[in-house]
PDB file of C-alpha atoms in Angstrom:
ATOM      1  CA  MET R   1     -18.462 -10.047   8.919  1.00 65.00           C
ATOM      2  CA  CYS R   2     -15.370 -11.364  10.687  1.00 88.00           C
ATOM      3  CA  VAL R   3     -13.985 -13.219   7.688  1.00 96.00           C
ATOM      4  CA  LEU R   4     -10.414 -12.475   8.795  1.00 98.00           C
ATOM      5  CA  THR R   5     -10.748 -13.549  12.412  1.00 97.00           C
ATOM      6  CA  GLY R   6      -7.509 -15.139  13.583  1.00 97.00           C
ATOM      7  CA  LYS R   7      -5.473 -13.383  10.878  1.00 98.00           C
ATOM      8  CA  THR R   8      -2.737 -10.818  11.421  1.00 98.00           C
ATOM      9  CA  ALA R   9      -2.204  -8.027   8.909  1.00 98.00           C
ATOM     10  CA  LEU R  10       0.499  -5.410   8.436  1.00 98.00           C
ATOM     11  CA  VAL R  11      -0.416  -2.269   6.497  1.00 98.00           C
ATOM     12  CA  THR R  12       2.415   0.148   5.800  1.00 98.00           C
ATOM     13  CA  GLY R  13       1.631   3.840   5.681  1.00 98.00           C
ATOM     14  CA  ALA R  14      -1.590   3.209   7.585  1.00 98.00           C
ATOM     15  CA  SER R  15      -1.791   6.408   9.606  1.00 96.00           C
ATOM     16  CA  ARG R  16      -3.804   8.244   6.962  1.00 95.00           C
ATOM     17  CA  GLY R  17      -5.340   8.127   3.495  1.00 95.00           C
ATOM     18  CA  ILE R  18      -5.645   4.872   1.601  1.00 96.00           C
ATOM     19  CA  GLY R  19      -3.555   2.986   4.148  1.00 97.00           C
ATOM     20  CA  ARG R  20      -5.815   4.022   7.007  1.00 97.00           C
ATOM     21  CA  GLY R  21      -8.883   3.034   5.015  1.00 98.00           C
ATOM     22  CA  ILE R  22      -7.396  -0.406   4.367  1.00 98.00           C
ATOM     23  CA  ALA R  23      -6.310  -0.887   7.984  1.00 98.00           C
ATOM     24  CA  GLU R  24      -9.738   0.026   9.323  1.00 98.00           C
ATOM     25  CA  ARG R  25     -11.490  -2.270   6.863  1.00 98.00           C
ATOM     26  CA  LEU R  26      -9.256  -5.247   7.679  1.00 98.00           C
ATOM     27  CA  GLY R  27      -9.839  -4.543  11.361  1.00 98.00           C
ATOM     28  CA  ARG R  28     -13.607  -4.597  10.849  1.00 98.00           C
ATOM     29  CA  ASP R  29     -13.219  -7.896   9.015  1.00 98.00           C
ATOM     30  CA  GLY R  30     -11.607  -9.396  12.104  1.00 98.00           C
ATOM     31  CA  ALA R  31      -7.876  -9.159  11.453  1.00 98.00           C
ATOM     32  CA  ARG R  32      -5.445  -7.923  14.075  1.00 98.00           C
ATOM     33  CA  VAL R  33      -3.773  -5.013  12.303  1.00 98.00           C
ATOM     34  CA  ALA R  34      -0.241  -3.684  12.624  1.00 98.00           C
ATOM     35  CA  VAL R  35      -0.571  -0.002  11.725  1.00 98.00           C
ATOM     36  CA  HIS R  36       2.749   1.181  10.334  1.00 98.00           C
ATOM     37  CA  TYR R  37       3.669   4.851  10.186  1.00 98.00           C
ATOM     38  CA  GLY R  38       6.754   6.775   9.210  1.00 97.00           C
ATOM     39  CA  ARG R  39       6.661   9.962  11.272  1.00 94.00           C
ATOM     40  CA  ASN R  40       3.102  10.789  12.316  1.00 96.00           C
ATOM     41  CA  GLU R  41       2.660   8.797  15.507  1.00 97.00           C
ATOM     42  CA  ALA R  42      -0.436  10.749  16.539  1.00 98.00           C
ATOM     43  CA  ALA R  43      -2.231   9.887  13.307  1.00 97.00           C
ATOM     44  CA  ALA R  44      -1.266   6.222  13.656  1.00 98.00           C
ATOM     45  CA  LYS R  45      -2.653   6.160  17.173  1.00 98.00           C
ATOM     46  CA  GLU R  46      -5.889   7.627  15.804  1.00 98.00           C
ATOM     47  CA  THR R  47      -6.104   4.758  13.325  1.00 98.00           C
ATOM     48  CA  VAL R  48      -5.467   2.223  16.090  1.00 98.00           C
ATOM     49  CA  ALA R  49      -8.130   3.883  18.227  1.00 98.00           C
ATOM     50  CA  ALA R  50     -10.638   3.878  15.371  1.00 98.00           C
ATOM     51  CA  ILE R  51     -10.075   0.161  14.804  1.00 98.00           C
ATOM     52  CA  GLY R  52     -10.514  -0.486  18.500  1.00 98.00           C
ATOM     53  CA  ALA R  53     -13.677   1.621  18.679  1.00 98.00           C
ATOM     54  CA  ALA R  54     -15.163  -0.510  15.906  1.00 97.00           C
ATOM     55  CA  GLY R  55     -14.471  -3.663  17.906  1.00 97.00           C
ATOM     56  CA  GLY R  56     -11.176  -4.602  16.272  1.00 97.00           C
ATOM     57  CA  SER R  57      -7.600  -5.031  17.454  1.00 98.00           C
ATOM     58  CA  ALA R  58      -4.561  -3.075  16.304  1.00 98.00           C
ATOM     59  CA  PHE R  59      -1.134  -1.810  17.315  1.00 98.00           C
ATOM     60  CA  ALA R  60       1.186   0.841  15.886  1.00 98.00           C
ATOM     61  CA  ILE R  61       4.711   0.429  14.513  1.00 98.00           C
ATOM     62  CA  GLY R  62       6.843   3.474  13.770  1.00 98.00           C
ATOM     63  CA  VAL R  63       9.704   3.109  11.267  1.00 98.00           C
ATOM     64  CA  GLU R  64      10.745   5.580   8.584  1.00 97.00           C
ATOM     65  CA  LEU R  65      11.118   3.665   5.332  1.00 98.00           C
ATOM     66  CA  GLY R  66      13.731   4.343   2.684  1.00 96.00           C
ATOM     67  CA  LYS R  67      16.651   4.264   5.102  1.00 95.00           C
ATOM     68  CA  PRO R  68      19.270   1.540   5.652  1.00 95.00           C
ATOM     69  CA  GLY R  69      17.999  -1.195   7.957  1.00 96.00           C
ATOM     70  CA  ASP R  70      14.374  -0.080   7.711  1.00 97.00           C
ATOM     71  CA  ALA R  71      12.961  -3.554   6.994  1.00 98.00           C
ATOM     72  CA  GLU R  72      14.926  -5.208   9.781  1.00 98.00           C
ATOM     73  CA  LEU R  73      13.814  -2.581  12.271  1.00 98.00           C
ATOM     74  CA  LEU R  74      10.165  -2.814  11.236  1.00 98.00           C
ATOM     75  CA  TRP R  75      10.087  -6.598  11.610  1.00 98.00           C
ATOM     76  CA  GLU R  76      11.927  -6.368  14.930  1.00 98.00           C
ATOM     77  CA  LYS R  77       9.168  -4.114  16.264  1.00 98.00           C
ATOM     78  CA  PHE R  78       6.479  -6.302  14.698  1.00 98.00           C
ATOM     79  CA  ASP R  79       7.863  -9.421  16.360  1.00 98.00           C
ATOM     80  CA  ARG R  80       7.470  -7.833  19.785  1.00 98.00           C
ATOM     81  CA  GLN R  81       3.687  -7.835  19.350  1.00 98.00           C
ATOM     82  CA  ALA R  82       2.869 -10.665  16.929  1.00 98.00           C
ATOM     83  CA  ASP R  83       4.105 -14.170  16.181  1.00 96.00           C
ATOM     84  CA  GLY R  84       3.380 -14.390  12.469  1.00 97.00           C
ATOM     85  CA  LEU R  85       1.759 -12.679   9.507  1.00 98.00           C
ATOM     86  CA  ASP R  86      -1.085 -13.536   7.142  1.00 98.00           C
ATOM     87  CA  ILE R  87      -1.570 -10.314   5.180  1.00 99.00           C
ATOM     88  CA  LEU R  88       1.015  -7.761   4.059  1.00 98.00           C
ATOM     89  CA  VAL R  89      -0.161  -4.573   2.366  1.00 98.00           C
ATOM     90  CA  ASN R  90       2.681  -2.499   0.949  1.00 98.00           C
ATOM     91  CA  ASN R  91       0.932   0.849   0.830  1.00 98.00           C
ATOM     92  CA  ALA R  92       3.504   3.340   2.162  1.00 97.00           C
ATOM     93  CA  GLY R  93       5.075   5.471  -0.508  1.00 96.00           C
ATOM     94  CA  ILE R  94       6.072   8.903  -1.697  1.00 94.00           C
ATOM     95  CA  GLY R  95       3.012  10.000  -3.639  1.00 86.00           C
ATOM     96  CA  THR R  96       4.672  12.142  -6.273  1.00 87.00           C
ATOM     97  CA  ALA R  97       8.022  13.307  -7.684  1.00 90.00           C
ATOM     98  CA  PRO R  98       9.238  16.428  -9.492  1.00 92.00           C
ATOM     99  CA  PRO R  99       9.250  16.528 -13.328  1.00 93.00           C
ATOM    100  CA  ILE R 100      12.262  15.087 -15.130  1.00 95.00           C
ATOM    101  CA  GLY R 101      13.664  18.552 -15.752  1.00 95.00           C
ATOM    102  CA  GLU R 102      13.607  19.394 -12.054  1.00 96.00           C
ATOM    103  CA  ILE R 103      14.163  16.196 -10.077  1.00 96.00           C
ATOM    104  CA  THR R 104      17.515  15.834  -8.372  1.00 97.00           C
ATOM    105  CA  GLU R 105      19.452  12.611  -8.062  1.00 97.00           C
ATOM    106  CA  GLU R 106      18.768  12.617  -4.338  1.00 97.00           C
ATOM    107  CA  GLU R 107      15.008  12.968  -4.883  1.00 97.00           C
ATOM    108  CA  TYR R 108      15.073  10.203  -7.497  1.00 97.00           C
ATOM    109  CA  GLU R 109      16.900   7.840  -5.159  1.00 98.00           C
ATOM    110  CA  ARG R 110      14.541   8.687  -2.305  1.00 97.00           C
ATOM    111  CA  VAL R 111      11.339   7.905  -4.221  1.00 97.00           C
ATOM    112  CA  PHE R 112      12.759   4.570  -5.392  1.00 98.00           C
ATOM    113  CA  ALA R 113      14.049   3.752  -1.908  1.00 98.00           C
ATOM    114  CA  VAL R 114      10.612   4.212  -0.357  1.00 98.00           C
ATOM    115  CA  ASN R 115       8.367   2.999  -3.183  1.00 98.00           C
ATOM    116  CA  VAL R 116      10.385   0.051  -4.508  1.00 98.00           C
ATOM    117  CA  LYS R 117      13.299  -0.950  -2.293  1.00 98.00           C
ATOM    118  CA  ALA R 118      11.346  -0.855   0.980  1.00 98.00           C
ATOM    119  CA  PRO R 119       8.505  -3.160  -0.202  1.00 98.00           C
ATOM    120  CA  PHE R 120      11.013  -5.549  -1.761  1.00 98.00           C
ATOM    121  CA  PHE R 121      13.012  -5.983   1.427  1.00 98.00           C
ATOM    122  CA  LEU R 122       9.959  -5.988   3.669  1.00 98.00           C
ATOM    123  CA  VAL R 123       8.856  -9.057   1.733  1.00 98.00           C
ATOM    124  CA  ARG R 124      12.391 -10.472   1.653  1.00 98.00           C
ATOM    125  CA  GLN R 125      12.768 -10.121   5.420  1.00 97.00           C
ATOM    126  CA  GLY R 126       9.161 -11.146   6.078  1.00 98.00           C
ATOM    127  CA  LEU R 127       9.074 -14.456   4.196  1.00 97.00           C
ATOM    128  CA  SER R 128       9.770 -16.475   7.318  1.00 96.00           C
ATOM    129  CA  ARG R 129       6.911 -14.723   9.099  1.00 98.00           C
ATOM    130  CA  LEU R 130       4.352 -14.928   6.281  1.00 98.00           C
ATOM    131  CA  ARG R 131       2.198 -18.007   6.759  1.00 98.00           C
ATOM    132  CA  ASP R 132       1.231 -20.381   3.964  1.00 98.00           C
ATOM    133  CA  GLY R 133      -2.013 -19.301   2.343  1.00 98.00           C
ATOM    134  CA  GLY R 134      -1.190 -15.665   3.051  1.00 98.00           C
ATOM    135  CA  ARG R 135      -1.709 -12.541   0.993  1.00 98.00           C
ATOM    136  CA  VAL R 136       0.566  -9.791  -0.318  1.00 98.00           C
ATOM    137  CA  ILE R 137      -0.967  -6.627  -1.761  1.00 98.00           C
ATOM    138  CA  ASN R 138       1.150  -3.924  -3.385  1.00 98.00           C
ATOM    139  CA  ILE R 139      -0.514  -0.546  -3.872  1.00 98.00           C
ATOM    140  CA  SER R 140       0.358   0.570  -7.390  1.00 98.00           C
ATOM    141  CA  SER R 141      -1.102   3.438  -9.435  1.00 95.00           C
ATOM    142  CA  GLY R 142      -3.054   3.988 -12.608  1.00 93.00           C
ATOM    143  CA  LEU R 143      -0.051   6.030 -13.749  1.00 90.00           C
ATOM    144  CA  ALA R 144       1.864   2.774 -14.197  1.00 92.00           C
ATOM    145  CA  ARG R 145      -0.333   2.115 -17.261  1.00 91.00           C
ATOM    146  CA  THR R 146      -1.061   5.583 -18.628  1.00 85.00           C
ATOM    147  CA  ALA R 147       0.950   8.682 -19.485  1.00 72.00           C
ATOM    148  CA  ALA R 148      -1.813  10.967 -18.228  1.00 73.00           C
ATOM    149  CA  MET R 149       0.676  12.827 -16.008  1.00 78.00           C
ATOM    150  CA  PRO R 150       4.083  12.584 -17.724  1.00 85.00           C
ATOM    151  CA  ASP R 151       5.510  15.159 -15.316  1.00 85.00           C
ATOM    152  CA  LYS R 152       5.387  12.444 -12.644  1.00 89.00           C
ATOM    153  CA  VAL R 153       7.578  10.049 -14.597  1.00 95.00           C
ATOM    154  CA  ALA R 154       9.855   8.977 -11.709  1.00 96.00           C
ATOM    155  CA  TYR R 155       6.881   8.211  -9.473  1.00 95.00           C
ATOM    156  CA  ALA R 156       5.190   6.246 -12.281  1.00 96.00           C
ATOM    157  CA  MET R 157       8.415   4.309 -12.838  1.00 97.00           C
ATOM    158  CA  THR R 158       8.426   3.172  -9.211  1.00 97.00           C
ATOM    159  CA  LYS R 159       4.905   1.802  -9.576  1.00 97.00           C
ATOM    160  CA  GLY R 160       5.853   0.002 -12.783  1.00 97.00           C
ATOM    161  CA  ALA R 161       8.711  -1.653 -10.910  1.00 98.00           C
ATOM    162  CA  LEU R 162       6.337  -2.612  -8.107  1.00 98.00           C
ATOM    163  CA  ASP R 163       4.024  -4.259 -10.645  1.00 98.00           C
ATOM    164  CA  VAL R 164       6.865  -6.391 -12.014  1.00 98.00           C
ATOM    165  CA  PHE R 165       7.659  -7.366  -8.434  1.00 98.00           C
ATOM    166  CA  THR R 166       4.030  -8.419  -7.974  1.00 98.00           C
ATOM    167  CA  ARG R 167       4.016 -10.520 -11.127  1.00 98.00           C
ATOM    168  CA  ASP R 168       7.224 -12.382 -10.401  1.00 98.00           C
ATOM    169  CA  LEU R 169       6.670 -12.734  -6.656  1.00 98.00           C
ATOM    170  CA  SER R 170       3.351 -14.465  -7.341  1.00 98.00           C
ATOM    171  CA  LYS R 171       5.311 -17.248  -9.052  1.00 98.00           C
ATOM    172  CA  VAL R 172       7.829 -17.434  -6.225  1.00 98.00           C
ATOM    173  CA  LEU R 173       5.207 -17.740  -3.492  1.00 98.00           C
ATOM    174  CA  GLY R 174       2.471 -19.590  -5.359  1.00 98.00           C
ATOM    175  CA  ALA R 175       3.652 -23.017  -4.199  1.00 98.00           C
ATOM    176  CA  ARG R 176       2.869 -21.923  -0.642  1.00 98.00           C
ATOM    177  CA  GLY R 177      -0.642 -20.857  -1.551  1.00 98.00           C
ATOM    178  CA  ILE R 178       0.278 -17.194  -1.085  1.00 98.00           C
ATOM    179  CA  THR R 179      -1.341 -14.777  -3.539  1.00 98.00           C
ATOM    180  CA  VAL R 180       0.314 -11.539  -4.639  1.00 98.00           C
ATOM    181  CA  ASN R 181      -1.555  -8.729  -6.385  1.00 98.00           C
ATOM    182  CA  SER R 182      -1.227  -5.065  -7.259  1.00 98.00           C
ATOM    183  CA  VAL R 183      -4.119  -2.686  -6.656  1.00 98.00           C
ATOM    184  CA  ALA R 184      -3.962   0.486  -8.742  1.00 97.00           C
ATOM    185  CA  PRO R 185      -5.874   3.545  -7.501  1.00 95.00           C
ATOM    186  CA  GLY R 186      -6.726   6.520  -9.658  1.00 89.00           C
ATOM    187  CA  ILE R 187      -7.370   9.916  -8.079  1.00 84.00           C
ATOM    188  CA  VAL R 188      -8.394   9.364  -4.469  1.00 90.00           C
ATOM    189  CA  ASP R 189      -9.334  12.028  -1.935  1.00 79.00           C
ATOM    190  CA  THR R 190      -6.356  11.937   0.458  1.00 74.00           C
ATOM    191  CA  ASP R 191      -3.762  14.304   1.900  1.00 73.00           C
ATOM    192  CA  ASN R 192      -1.616  13.734  -1.192  1.00 72.00           C
ATOM    193  CA  THR R 193      -4.293  15.021  -3.564  1.00 62.00           C
ATOM    194  CA  ALA R 194      -5.808  17.675  -1.308  1.00 52.00           C
ATOM    195  CA  GLY R 195      -3.880  20.510  -2.944  1.00 61.00           C
ATOM    196  CA  PHE R 196      -5.348  19.755  -6.356  1.00 61.00           C
ATOM    197  CA  LEU R 197      -8.801  18.594  -5.308  1.00 62.00           C
ATOM    198  CA  HIS R 198      -9.540  21.234  -2.698  1.00 70.00           C
ATOM    199  CA  GLY R 199      -6.986  23.945  -3.425  1.00 65.00           C
ATOM    200  CA  THR R 200      -7.957  24.771  -6.998  1.00 73.00           C
ATOM    201  CA  PRO R 201     -11.307  26.178  -8.136  1.00 70.00           C
ATOM    202  CA  ASP R 202     -12.224  23.308 -10.479  1.00 77.00           C
ATOM    203  CA  GLY R 203      -9.954  20.585  -9.106  1.00 69.00           C
ATOM    204  CA  TRP R 204     -12.669  18.312  -7.786  1.00 73.00           C
ATOM    205  CA  ALA R 205     -14.857  18.666 -10.888  1.00 75.00           C
ATOM    206  CA  GLN R 206     -11.928  18.020 -13.210  1.00 77.00           C
ATOM    207  CA  ALA R 207     -10.872  14.946 -11.276  1.00 71.00           C
ATOM    208  CA  ALA R 208     -14.410  13.566 -11.283  1.00 83.00           C
ATOM    209  CA  THR R 209     -14.603  13.729 -15.072  1.00 78.00           C
ATOM    210  CA  ILE R 210     -11.544  11.477 -15.402  1.00 83.00           C
ATOM    211  CA  SER R 211     -13.403   8.535 -13.886  1.00 89.00           C
ATOM    212  CA  ALA R 212     -15.972   6.676 -15.977  1.00 87.00           C
ATOM    213  CA  LEU R 213     -18.132   6.697 -12.845  1.00 92.00           C
ATOM    214  CA  GLY R 214     -18.044  10.471 -12.647  1.00 90.00           C
ATOM    215  CA  ARG R 215     -16.659  10.920  -9.158  1.00 87.00           C
ATOM    216  CA  VAL R 216     -13.456  11.065  -7.139  1.00 86.00           C
ATOM    217  CA  GLY R 217     -12.338   7.882  -5.390  1.00 87.00           C
ATOM    218  CA  ALA R 218     -12.389   7.456  -1.612  1.00 91.00           C
ATOM    219  CA  PRO R 219     -10.045   5.399   0.592  1.00 95.00           C
ATOM    220  CA  ALA R 220     -12.976   3.046   1.289  1.00 96.00           C
ATOM    221  CA  ASP R 221     -13.176   2.241  -2.434  1.00 96.00           C
ATOM    222  CA  MET R 222      -9.591   0.984  -2.365  1.00 97.00           C
ATOM    223  CA  ALA R 223     -10.078  -0.774   0.965  1.00 98.00           C
ATOM    224  CA  ASP R 224     -13.000  -2.804  -0.383  1.00 98.00           C
ATOM    225  CA  VAL R 225     -10.915  -4.050  -3.312  1.00 98.00           C
ATOM    226  CA  VAL R 226      -8.101  -5.073  -0.971  1.00 98.00           C
ATOM    227  CA  ALA R 227     -10.587  -6.724   1.395  1.00 98.00           C
ATOM    228  CA  PHE R 228     -11.805  -8.953  -1.411  1.00 98.00           C
ATOM    229  CA  LEU R 229      -8.320  -9.931  -2.537  1.00 98.00           C
ATOM    230  CA  VAL R 230      -7.190 -10.908   0.972  1.00 98.00           C
ATOM    231  CA  SER R 231     -10.375 -12.862   1.683  1.00 98.00           C
ATOM    232  CA  ASP R 232     -10.993 -16.463   0.731  1.00 97.00           C
ATOM    233  CA  GLY R 233     -13.037 -15.128  -2.180  1.00 97.00           C
ATOM    234  CA  GLY R 234      -9.821 -13.810  -3.738  1.00 98.00           C
ATOM    235  CA  ARG R 235      -7.939 -17.082  -3.422  1.00 98.00           C
ATOM    236  CA  TRP R 236      -7.727 -17.680  -7.209  1.00 98.00           C
ATOM    237  CA  VAL R 237      -6.514 -14.197  -8.109  1.00 98.00           C
ATOM    238  CA  THR R 238      -2.748 -13.772  -8.110  1.00 98.00           C
ATOM    239  CA  GLY R 239      -0.093 -12.013 -10.150  1.00 98.00           C
ATOM    240  CA  SER R 240      -2.756  -9.519 -11.222  1.00 98.00           C
ATOM    241  CA  TRP R 241      -2.824  -5.776 -11.716  1.00 97.00           C
ATOM    242  CA  VAL R 242      -6.241  -4.741 -10.466  1.00 98.00           C
ATOM    243  CA  ASP R 243      -7.555  -1.528 -12.007  1.00 96.00           C
ATOM    244  CA  ALA R 244      -9.176   0.376  -9.150  1.00 96.00           C
ATOM    245  CA  THR R 245      -9.196   3.735 -10.930  1.00 94.00           C
ATOM    246  CA  GLY R 246     -12.968   3.920 -11.313  1.00 93.00           C
ATOM    247  CA  GLY R 247     -12.621   3.453 -15.047  1.00 91.00           C
ATOM    248  CA  SER R 248     -10.102   6.251 -15.489  1.00 87.00           C
ATOM    249  CA  LEU R 249      -8.115   4.171 -17.972  1.00 84.00           C
ATOM    250  CA  THR R 250     -11.056   3.347 -20.258  1.00 70.00           C
TER     251      THR R 250
END
């Protein structure tokens, strides 16, 4: 179904994991996808190739987020290949942080720079490019609503800040028909969780029991939620925190 034909999407952190799953799904739905990556150009090119092989259109943009001028540079590269934006998915982020007793000030500032500051200024700098009726999706986390992993407090704090951004931005952009939502994954099988899921004897089984559905999430599970929210079917959902944890919070 090419429900997004004629639309242009930007997915940050789309070279692997959840971001790649989202990029590929939006490509299958007809959108032209800007595949952002931080350092792994080869992986981003694989995502672009996969979208192309499925009949879609995509291009890669390499910018390391969390550094001064990152938003300006990303949009400068975007503008070379597209003339406007319909869908922005803020997915790129540092997936964890050391416990409060171990985290350094530098590490704290880095996780906030990538997970909070970068999405904020990508939106700030992208407002003139985002068309009326567009969509903004911020990838949050179930940890923003539960203290299941208190050792990841700094990371959880960044996702809480992102959720406030979602709520308030929905009011700012609502007059233009632009919806803004947070999607909150639980444990998903990606590079970030591979150490726990595949590197420990009972990791996968333990993770599966956390979900009410009795399994570990996949990037496609998150991509399908995002696909709904950016489609016309999601037009009346905005300012929401969408629990995509597979019932892990119940």
